């Protein structure tokens, strides 16, 4: 078993709550370990619907199935941008993301939810913060397994800052596109919307691309 997977499973054994609890983390430990830039996504909460039904309560397995394009196509595009940060990017190459392309791009990421118990259709940020506060030591231990170079907070930036999950800082800086970010201990942290938000896919992509190019 890969060392990352071993560390995850050892942590989850200590941490795991009720039967609805959903594991998360690195999608493909081997690919993640060999990645030049290790990217971690910090999202809100586990989905209690199809993700659990298909994968037995493991987001890592769900992403290896490459389902739910509505959220994960956006993440796949962000991953493509990070991999091609110094190259010219043509929108037509990423406008349509096939299931096989989505799977390939997502295998290089780590993703955690602050609240691992599935939620409702509309997230309660107060509830997510309460779970993050309760589980903060475990969350920090999980992040330490991945040693990320880049962290993208998908709708969770305020909680990450308030609870000092990634270190202490007083305020976010802003890119020219208005995207909040900060560098702490050689880790670039970006605070942006959740990738599943209803918004223009062009805006979701280009705001982050230009921010990457400005700050990385």
XYZ file of C-alpha atoms in Angstrom:
216
model
C 0.000 0.000 0.000
C 1.239 3.489 -0.848
C 2.525 5.463 2.167
C -0.047 8.233 1.625
C -2.896 5.709 1.589
C -1.497 4.049 4.709
C -1.357 7.379 6.532
C -4.886 8.289 5.439
C -6.344 4.983 6.574
C -4.541 5.133 9.916
C -5.925 8.637 10.491
C -9.454 7.680 9.443
C -9.405 4.713 11.806
C -8.947 7.146 14.715
C -11.271 9.803 13.327
C -14.233 8.112 11.669
C -17.632 8.995 13.053
C -21.038 7.504 12.258
C -22.031 5.229 9.387
C -22.682 8.199 7.089
C -19.125 9.495 7.388
C -17.410 9.902 3.981
C -13.678 9.447 3.479
C -11.716 11.765 1.203
C -8.128 12.634 0.302
C -5.784 11.750 -2.537
C -7.497 10.278 -5.586
C -4.409 8.426 -6.873
C -1.568 8.306 -4.314
C 1.008 7.233 -6.914
C 0.187 10.072 -9.315
C -0.069 12.628 -6.518
C 3.288 11.603 -5.048
C 4.998 12.103 -8.403
C 3.346 15.467 -9.143
C 5.635 18.481 -9.275
C 2.938 20.699 -7.788
C 0.796 19.043 -5.146
C -2.657 20.593 -5.164
C -5.155 20.261 -2.314
C -8.796 21.338 -2.584
C -10.581 22.171 0.666
C -14.337 21.961 0.108
C -17.395 22.148 2.333
C -19.110 18.843 2.976
C -19.655 15.363 1.634
C -22.579 14.767 -0.682
C -25.098 12.318 0.742
C -26.556 11.245 -2.573
C -25.045 9.386 -5.499
C -21.439 9.731 -4.275
C -22.164 7.536 -1.261
C -24.322 5.102 -3.209
C -21.672 4.530 -5.877
C -18.583 4.337 -3.704
C -19.579 3.154 -0.253
C -18.767 6.474 1.387
C -15.379 7.242 -0.165
C -14.941 10.414 -2.227
C -11.615 9.121 -3.546
C -13.344 6.161 -5.195
C -16.112 8.424 -6.453
C -13.583 10.664 -8.236
C -11.927 7.634 -9.770
C -15.349 6.914 -11.277
C -15.201 10.470 -12.728
C -18.877 11.143 -12.109
C -20.723 14.436 -11.438
C -19.327 16.684 -14.137
C -21.291 19.653 -12.753
C -18.721 20.144 -9.970
C -15.687 18.261 -11.131
C -15.315 19.599 -14.668
C -14.436 22.936 -13.071
C -11.786 21.299 -10.887
C -10.449 19.402 -13.902
C -10.083 22.675 -15.808
C -8.242 24.249 -12.876
C -5.886 21.284 -12.808
C -5.289 21.653 -16.537
C -4.445 25.330 -15.986
C -1.969 24.545 -13.211
C -0.258 21.967 -15.427
C -0.048 24.461 -18.286
C 0.531 27.654 -16.340
C 3.369 28.821 -18.601
C 1.707 27.772 -21.852
C -0.947 29.408 -23.970
C -4.320 27.860 -23.176
C -6.972 27.480 -25.852
C -10.497 27.395 -24.473
C -11.671 24.994 -27.167
C -9.371 22.336 -25.695
C -11.115 22.409 -22.334
C -14.617 23.629 -23.181
C -15.753 20.020 -23.390
C -14.307 17.688 -20.767
C -14.842 14.005 -21.473
C -15.266 11.521 -18.645
C -11.856 9.983 -19.403
C -10.178 13.421 -19.408
C -11.898 14.362 -16.156
C -10.715 11.143 -14.537
C -7.134 11.680 -15.704
C -6.963 15.271 -14.448
C -8.591 14.506 -11.092
C -6.234 11.624 -10.294
C -3.495 14.139 -9.512
C -5.345 15.968 -6.729
C -6.082 15.736 -3.037
C -9.491 16.911 -1.854
C -10.932 17.127 1.639
C -14.259 18.250 3.050
C -14.331 20.190 6.309
C -17.544 18.343 7.182
C -17.340 14.673 6.323
C -20.910 13.879 7.302
C -23.177 14.313 4.246
C -25.217 17.476 4.085
C -28.317 18.770 2.389
C -28.648 20.400 -0.999
C -27.930 23.835 0.531
C -24.841 23.916 2.742
C -25.051 25.543 6.163
C -21.766 27.391 6.639
C -22.450 27.684 10.370
C -22.765 23.901 10.602
C -19.668 23.310 8.451
C -17.653 25.673 10.655
C -18.848 23.845 13.774
C -17.688 20.500 12.334
C -14.358 22.020 11.284
C -13.848 23.425 14.783
C -14.674 20.079 16.374
C -12.383 18.137 14.015
C -9.657 20.739 13.589
C -6.799 18.607 14.924
C -7.711 15.740 12.591
C -8.103 18.123 9.648
C -4.660 19.570 10.248
C -3.191 16.067 10.510
C -4.825 15.082 7.233
C -3.446 18.159 5.447
C 0.016 17.440 6.838
C -0.017 14.083 5.026
C -0.219 15.826 1.646
C 2.297 18.674 2.116
C 0.552 20.712 -0.607
C 2.227 23.451 -2.649
C -1.145 24.896 -3.652
C -4.381 24.918 -1.663
C -7.647 25.996 -3.276
C -10.413 26.753 -0.793
C -13.696 26.190 -2.614
C -16.123 28.313 -0.622
C -14.222 27.564 2.592
C -11.641 30.357 2.711
C -13.303 32.283 5.526
C -13.425 29.200 7.757
C -9.841 28.232 6.914
C -8.700 31.739 7.869
C -10.860 32.054 10.992
C -9.744 28.710 12.428
C -6.093 29.064 11.336
C -6.317 25.705 9.607
C -3.365 26.492 7.331
C -1.577 28.938 9.590
C -2.265 32.378 11.010
C -2.776 35.416 8.827
C -4.627 38.695 9.264
C -6.055 39.243 5.795
C -6.168 37.950 2.260
C -4.360 39.651 -0.582
C -6.239 40.132 -3.848
C -5.192 39.329 -7.381
C -5.973 41.694 -10.252
C -9.032 39.555 -10.904
C -10.181 40.042 -7.314
C -9.413 36.489 -6.239
C -8.198 36.259 -2.645
C -4.901 34.517 -1.946
C -1.976 34.392 0.444
C 1.391 32.627 0.679
C 2.189 30.902 3.968
C 5.304 28.793 4.522
C 5.866 28.249 0.789
C 2.242 27.227 0.251
C 0.029 29.301 -2.037
C -3.529 29.440 -0.715
C -6.383 30.650 -2.913
C -9.859 31.449 -1.627
C -12.480 31.149 -4.344
C -16.039 29.963 -4.844
C -17.070 26.335 -4.614
C -16.443 24.624 -7.981
C -20.076 23.507 -8.108
C -21.455 27.049 -7.943
C -23.849 28.095 -10.688
C -21.765 30.545 -12.670
C -20.233 30.983 -16.102
C -17.705 28.227 -16.719
C -15.570 30.780 -18.566
C -15.411 33.082 -15.524
C -14.794 30.216 -13.122
C -11.841 29.190 -15.261
C -10.223 32.431 -16.406
C -10.376 34.252 -13.056
C -8.382 31.433 -11.512
C -6.016 31.055 -14.491
C -5.024 34.709 -14.440
C -4.631 34.586 -10.669
C -2.382 31.516 -10.972
C -0.255 33.299 -13.553
C 0.009 36.385 -11.388
C 0.997 34.740 -8.117
C 2.649 31.386 -8.865
